[in-house]
């Protein structure tokens, strides 16, 4: 059955139908939104405090979790609501609990031990594992978490059993976020919150389009349903089991097509040759030469595993303070020209951020190179965007070296400052 389906023909038919729709404008439609953008939007909504300093949207969101986990108890006291902290998409932390949000709205690939690592990171913040919750957020609930991400150890942390999800909460945009925003959040906002209301309305409208729920799409949906029924050979009067079986075969064919397209992407991009090897070679050489070969250079290249970060440090520092390109997913390296270099302090060296921000020499360096000092989270000390002439994958090796070394040369004066402050910090700890 799957051999009869020309998916490209189906997609072309959908485009033709959409072109006939009445004019509709949504700024998110125009700009696009990946997993990162959706998480940032959600986090922005959750941070809303209102005039009385309460967190009405956060409270409403936590109520959804409480409904799924009856034993959960959330008291909002001093919440920290962050995006991208320690590579976690979204993180809600209060005095006694934490909620990890992993966003897979666009079917991003699960990473090895991903949820296990996130739980262990949050444990280090002093949150009891019994009070850590994981929200696994997909577009419609069809994507299931992989066992290599939600490992047996992660399941144990979350008190999961065969019959009970414990503190693992699968949620999706179609049935949860969209409905929650439209029916719970929007009606309860005060009229004076004009910008917030406008933003939520735009996002609801965007989700309607993304999820195929716009009223103007109903005609398209009807025609496309008929088109697919015809392509799949499904007749409405045949047994449900037969219809479902044909859909299953078609879905297998579509998944195979997706796999093959992703493989072609890999073949075109050649991640090792065009991205990972040049990044590692140029970076390692630069930082080694900078120290006249006298210091060992450490590199963590998460892009190889489908991740979004690449960082470099001197091993005598430990990885807990490093220069990092982030976020750096492959699709960004293949399509965009703007990349962000950060200085991060993590783990035991998080307190070093305060030392850096109080140091006049460091602040002068940041000012001189036109960077930004980040006071919004605990780990990011510095960041600056660098704009290339073309996407990273299209650069020659020499162009990549020129681009990277320009950025590295600007942050190089920070290295002796880090050395000096680290020495003081370590001696005081003793």
XYZ file of C-alpha atoms in Angstrom:
430
model
C 0.000 0.000 0.000
C 2.760 2.428 0.876
C 4.251 2.194 -2.625
C 1.133 3.910 -4.038
C 1.618 7.066 -1.983
C 3.423 9.986 -3.582
C 4.025 12.143 -0.526
C 5.580 14.914 -2.574
C 2.407 15.079 -4.646
C 0.338 15.258 -1.459
C 2.491 18.110 -0.103
C 2.222 19.995 -3.399
C -1.560 19.639 -3.252
C -1.536 21.089 0.284
C 0.533 24.075 -0.873
C -1.858 24.749 -3.743
C -4.826 24.689 -1.393
C -3.131 26.998 1.123
C -2.365 29.489 -1.621
C -6.106 29.896 -2.167
C -6.847 30.807 1.448
C -7.840 34.361 2.449
C -4.959 36.620 3.528
C -3.813 35.809 7.053
C -0.907 37.353 8.936
C 0.791 36.024 12.038
C 4.253 37.284 12.928
C 5.337 33.888 14.321
C 4.238 32.242 11.053
C 6.524 34.654 9.229
C 9.528 34.342 11.542
C 9.170 30.638 12.278
C 9.642 28.907 15.614
C 11.780 25.906 16.537
C 11.807 24.045 19.866
C 13.941 26.781 21.414
C 11.537 29.529 20.382
C 8.495 27.655 21.714
C 10.246 27.089 25.031
C 11.273 30.753 25.302
C 7.674 31.816 24.660
C 6.307 29.417 27.281
C 8.919 30.509 29.845
C 8.090 34.169 29.142
C 4.415 33.513 29.872
C 5.215 31.605 33.079
C 7.376 34.495 34.345
C 4.452 36.933 34.285
C 3.867 38.277 37.797
C 1.111 40.875 37.563
C 0.695 43.910 39.781
C 0.376 41.947 43.010
C 3.618 40.037 42.456
C 1.841 36.693 42.141
C 2.466 34.264 39.289
C -1.023 33.518 37.938
C 0.108 31.792 34.718
C 2.720 29.710 36.534
C 0.138 28.772 39.173
C -2.250 27.642 36.454
C 0.482 25.620 34.730
C 1.500 23.893 37.960
C -2.147 23.010 38.524
C -2.075 20.936 35.321
C 0.855 18.991 36.761
C -0.909 18.573 40.107
C -3.920 17.134 38.294
C -1.649 14.523 36.675
C 0.286 13.843 39.895
C -2.198 13.973 42.801
C 0.606 13.750 45.367
C 2.275 16.892 43.981
C 2.206 20.025 46.101
C 3.460 23.329 44.706
C 3.786 26.425 46.855
C 4.938 29.426 44.851
C 7.426 31.337 46.995
C 10.541 32.486 45.134
C 10.399 30.729 41.775
C 13.250 30.838 39.281
C 11.940 30.247 35.780
C 14.707 29.847 33.241
C 15.337 28.895 29.649
C 18.414 26.929 28.572
C 19.965 26.592 32.026
C 22.542 23.795 31.895
C 21.060 22.840 28.496
C 17.627 22.145 29.986
C 14.935 23.590 27.697
C 12.839 25.036 30.499
C 13.318 24.868 34.266
C 11.030 25.982 37.092
C 12.723 25.917 40.495
C 11.379 26.988 43.843
C 12.538 26.308 47.389
C 11.327 22.721 47.543
C 10.615 21.523 43.999
C 11.685 21.710 40.364
C 9.930 21.124 37.057
C 12.063 20.212 34.042
C 10.454 20.990 30.678
C 11.763 19.075 27.662
C 10.256 20.456 24.454
C 9.943 18.153 21.433
C 7.231 20.014 19.521
C 9.143 19.560 16.256
C 10.126 15.953 17.003
C 13.695 16.784 18.020
C 15.726 13.632 18.587
C 16.076 12.377 22.163
C 19.676 12.390 23.331
C 21.561 9.688 25.202
C 20.674 9.758 28.936
C 19.203 13.225 28.362
C 16.507 13.207 31.030
C 18.710 11.313 33.460
C 21.407 13.999 33.104
C 18.906 16.808 33.584
C 17.530 15.268 36.771
C 21.048 14.811 38.144
C 21.889 18.444 37.314
C 18.851 19.687 39.217
C 19.698 17.415 42.163
C 22.969 19.327 42.462
C 20.963 22.511 43.040
C 19.792 21.054 46.350
C 16.353 19.883 45.203
C 15.314 16.488 46.572
C 14.851 13.983 43.766
C 11.396 13.171 45.195
C 10.367 16.740 44.296
C 11.668 16.828 40.715
C 9.102 16.585 37.912
C 9.704 16.161 34.178
C 7.276 17.537 31.594
C 7.857 15.917 28.200
C 6.177 18.256 25.730
C 5.288 17.182 22.183
C 3.078 18.554 19.428
C 0.199 16.052 19.655
C 1.262 13.241 21.976
C 2.315 10.848 19.221
C 6.043 11.175 19.882
C 7.104 8.914 22.741
C 10.254 9.363 24.777
C 13.077 6.955 23.935
C 14.342 4.566 26.619
C 17.923 5.723 26.070
C 16.847 9.212 27.204
C 14.375 8.219 29.928
C 16.680 5.541 31.302
C 15.906 3.012 34.027
C 17.800 5.250 36.430
C 15.696 8.265 35.392
C 12.526 6.208 35.838
C 13.702 5.256 39.315
C 14.324 8.916 40.144
C 10.787 9.751 39.001
C 9.128 6.797 40.775
C 7.872 5.387 37.480
C 6.406 1.887 37.277
C 4.715 -0.114 34.546
C 1.347 1.165 35.737
C 2.240 4.662 36.900
C 4.176 7.507 35.249
C 5.202 8.817 38.643
C 6.541 12.356 38.198
C 7.031 12.001 34.443
C 4.279 14.046 32.776
C 3.752 13.662 29.015
C 2.015 16.798 27.723
C 1.322 18.119 24.251
C 0.451 21.366 22.547
C -2.756 20.171 20.879
C -4.581 18.906 23.961
C -2.795 20.714 26.766
C -0.930 23.948 25.985
C -3.243 25.267 23.267
C -6.396 24.533 25.294
C -4.836 25.875 28.498
C -3.784 29.172 26.893
C -7.132 29.699 25.148
C -9.511 28.589 27.908
C -7.614 29.192 31.154
C -4.900 31.810 30.673
C -6.334 34.315 28.198
C -9.801 34.740 29.784
C -8.259 35.459 33.201
C -5.844 38.196 32.176
C -6.671 41.786 33.048
C -7.453 44.104 30.153
C -4.641 46.456 31.096
C -2.084 43.721 30.231
C -2.449 44.714 26.574
C 0.967 43.566 25.290
C 0.771 40.208 27.066
C -2.771 39.621 25.807
C -1.716 40.486 22.256
C 1.267 38.138 22.487
C -0.816 35.253 23.793
C -3.470 35.811 21.110
C -0.790 35.739 18.403
C 0.674 32.559 19.852
C -2.727 30.869 20.138
C -3.407 31.794 16.527
C 0.001 30.427 15.523
C -0.684 27.140 17.327
C -4.068 26.904 15.624
C -2.277 27.070 12.286
C 0.564 24.772 13.324
C -1.868 22.172 14.656
C -4.313 22.536 11.747
C -7.067 23.994 13.927
C -7.738 27.344 12.230
C -11.292 27.723 10.951
C -9.917 28.851 7.592
C -8.079 25.518 7.381
C -11.244 23.432 7.692
C -11.800 23.386 3.943
C -8.194 22.344 3.375
C -8.468 19.651 6.014
C -11.588 18.230 4.386
C -10.054 18.150 0.908
C -6.766 16.750 2.214
C -8.621 14.065 4.146
C -10.430 13.030 0.973
C -7.146 13.163 -0.956
C -5.398 10.968 1.590
C -8.303 8.526 1.793
C -8.074 8.170 -1.966
C -4.268 7.812 -1.975
C -4.362 5.242 0.815
C -7.205 3.263 -0.685
C -9.338 3.715 2.427
C -13.111 3.397 2.151
C -15.221 4.705 5.016
C -17.609 1.744 4.829
C -14.885 -0.886 5.291
C -14.058 -2.302 8.756
C -12.246 0.035 11.114
C -9.472 -2.541 11.520
C -8.833 -2.467 7.752
C -8.763 1.350 7.688
C -6.417 1.424 10.663
C -4.145 -1.176 9.086
C -3.779 0.881 5.908
C -3.007 3.972 7.952
C -0.358 2.017 9.837
C 1.318 0.974 6.587
C 1.172 4.543 5.305
C 2.667 5.832 8.551
C 5.513 3.316 8.240
C 6.164 4.542 4.706
C 6.182 8.163 5.859
C 8.574 7.353 8.704
C 10.850 5.586 6.232
C 10.754 8.638 3.957
C 11.594 10.876 6.931
C 14.516 8.640 7.873
C 15.826 8.726 4.327
C 15.486 12.513 4.120
C 17.354 12.862 7.422
C 20.060 10.564 6.078
C 20.371 12.718 2.958
C 20.679 15.765 5.236
C 23.519 14.028 7.065
C 25.181 13.143 3.759
C 24.914 16.719 2.511
C 26.063 18.372 5.726
C 28.776 15.798 6.541
C 28.713 16.773 10.202
C 32.158 15.375 10.985
C 33.940 16.877 7.975
C 32.125 20.214 7.646
C 31.316 21.001 11.274
C 32.906 18.941 14.048
C 36.429 18.408 12.741
C 37.053 22.060 11.742
C 35.519 23.345 14.991
C 37.717 21.078 17.089
C 40.941 21.490 15.096
C 40.808 25.286 14.794
C 39.698 25.790 18.401
C 42.236 23.399 19.907
C 45.072 24.853 17.837
C 44.189 28.452 18.718
C 43.939 27.916 22.471
C 47.062 25.726 22.501
C 49.061 28.318 20.548
C 47.766 31.034 22.845
C 49.451 29.231 25.750
C 52.541 28.307 23.660
C 51.524 24.670 23.956
C 52.071 24.695 27.716
C 48.460 24.037 28.730
C 46.124 21.154 27.965
C 43.017 22.172 26.062
C 39.689 20.477 26.781
C 36.823 20.405 24.286
C 33.251 19.149 24.624
C 31.595 18.755 21.240
C 27.952 17.873 21.886
C 27.005 18.532 18.244
C 28.282 15.054 17.364
C 25.448 13.584 19.445
C 22.766 15.793 17.931
C 23.140 18.396 20.673
C 23.484 22.169 20.574
C 26.707 23.150 22.349
C 30.447 23.223 21.763
C 32.821 24.463 24.430
C 36.532 24.864 25.128
C 38.519 25.325 28.355
C 41.953 24.789 29.856
C 41.981 21.528 31.791
C 43.624 23.135 34.837
C 40.470 25.265 35.108
C 38.157 22.206 34.871
C 35.256 22.178 32.426
C 33.154 24.155 34.905
C 34.362 27.415 33.394
C 34.506 27.503 29.612
C 33.958 29.484 26.418
C 30.961 28.070 24.633
C 29.182 28.401 21.298
C 25.507 27.918 22.115
C 22.871 27.221 20.929
C 24.453 25.536 17.936
C 22.128 22.891 16.419
C 23.097 21.519 13.012
C 20.164 23.218 11.276
C 21.438 26.602 12.526
C 24.944 25.880 11.250
C 23.406 24.957 7.903
C 21.040 27.899 7.472
C 21.974 30.866 9.691
C 24.891 33.279 9.835
C 24.719 34.564 13.427
C 26.345 32.577 16.240
C 26.700 33.357 19.954
C 29.859 32.879 22.026
C 29.343 32.682 25.801
C 31.475 32.420 28.910
C 29.873 29.973 31.346
C 30.556 29.049 34.968
C 28.907 25.851 36.146
C 28.820 23.391 39.039
C 31.271 24.222 41.808
C 32.576 27.271 39.918
C 29.229 29.082 39.653
C 30.346 31.475 42.475
C 33.191 32.602 40.229
C 30.651 34.533 38.154
C 30.278 37.095 40.949
C 34.047 37.494 41.100
C 34.230 38.128 37.363
C 31.364 40.606 37.385
C 33.027 42.527 40.225
C 36.412 42.688 38.486
C 37.133 46.021 36.780
C 39.613 44.566 34.284
C 37.082 41.960 33.168
C 34.309 44.529 32.802
C 36.582 46.745 30.710
C 37.394 43.843 28.368
C 33.692 43.123 27.835
C 33.003 46.798 27.183
C 35.917 47.089 24.728
C 34.761 44.183 22.554
C 31.082 45.156 22.670
C 29.914 42.081 24.541
C 27.067 41.685 27.007
C 27.320 40.828 30.690
C 24.469 38.497 31.584
C 22.801 39.020 34.972
C 19.736 36.932 34.169
C 21.038 33.497 35.082
C 23.639 31.978 37.366
C 25.924 30.488 34.751
C 26.286 32.885 31.794
C 28.875 35.582 32.477
C 29.384 36.975 28.997
C 27.928 36.654 25.518
C 28.389 38.197 22.114
C 26.903 37.470 18.714
C 29.217 37.114 15.745
C 27.828 37.492 12.245
C 29.424 35.577 9.380
C 29.154 36.210 5.654
C 27.600 32.793 5.082
C 26.357 29.762 7.086
C 29.152 27.840 8.798
C 28.775 24.759 6.577
C 29.307 26.858 3.429
C 32.590 28.361 4.637
C 35.925 27.049 3.422
C 38.310 25.781 6.098
C 40.232 29.057 5.981
C 37.010 31.074 6.253
C 36.001 29.024 9.303
C 39.379 29.640 10.869
C 39.172 33.391 10.192
C 35.669 33.569 11.678
C 36.479 31.533 14.806
C 39.851 33.135 15.475
C 38.351 36.629 15.263
C 35.942 35.717 18.063
C 38.589 33.916 20.101
C 41.032 36.813 19.789
C 38.452 39.122 21.360
C 37.867 36.914 24.413
C 41.549 35.910 24.780
C 42.290 38.835 27.193
C 39.776 37.253 29.602
C 42.016 34.216 30.094
C 44.619 35.825 32.423
C 41.766 37.417 34.374
C 40.142 34.006 34.805
C 43.524 32.559 35.850
C 43.992 35.283 38.456
C 40.490 35.045 39.929
C 40.554 31.235 39.924
C 43.778 31.251 41.894
C 42.265 33.538 44.525
C 38.983 31.598 44.589
C 40.721 28.227 45.080
C 43.037 29.554 47.790
C 40.092 31.037 49.699
C 38.201 27.761 49.459
C 41.080 25.986 51.150
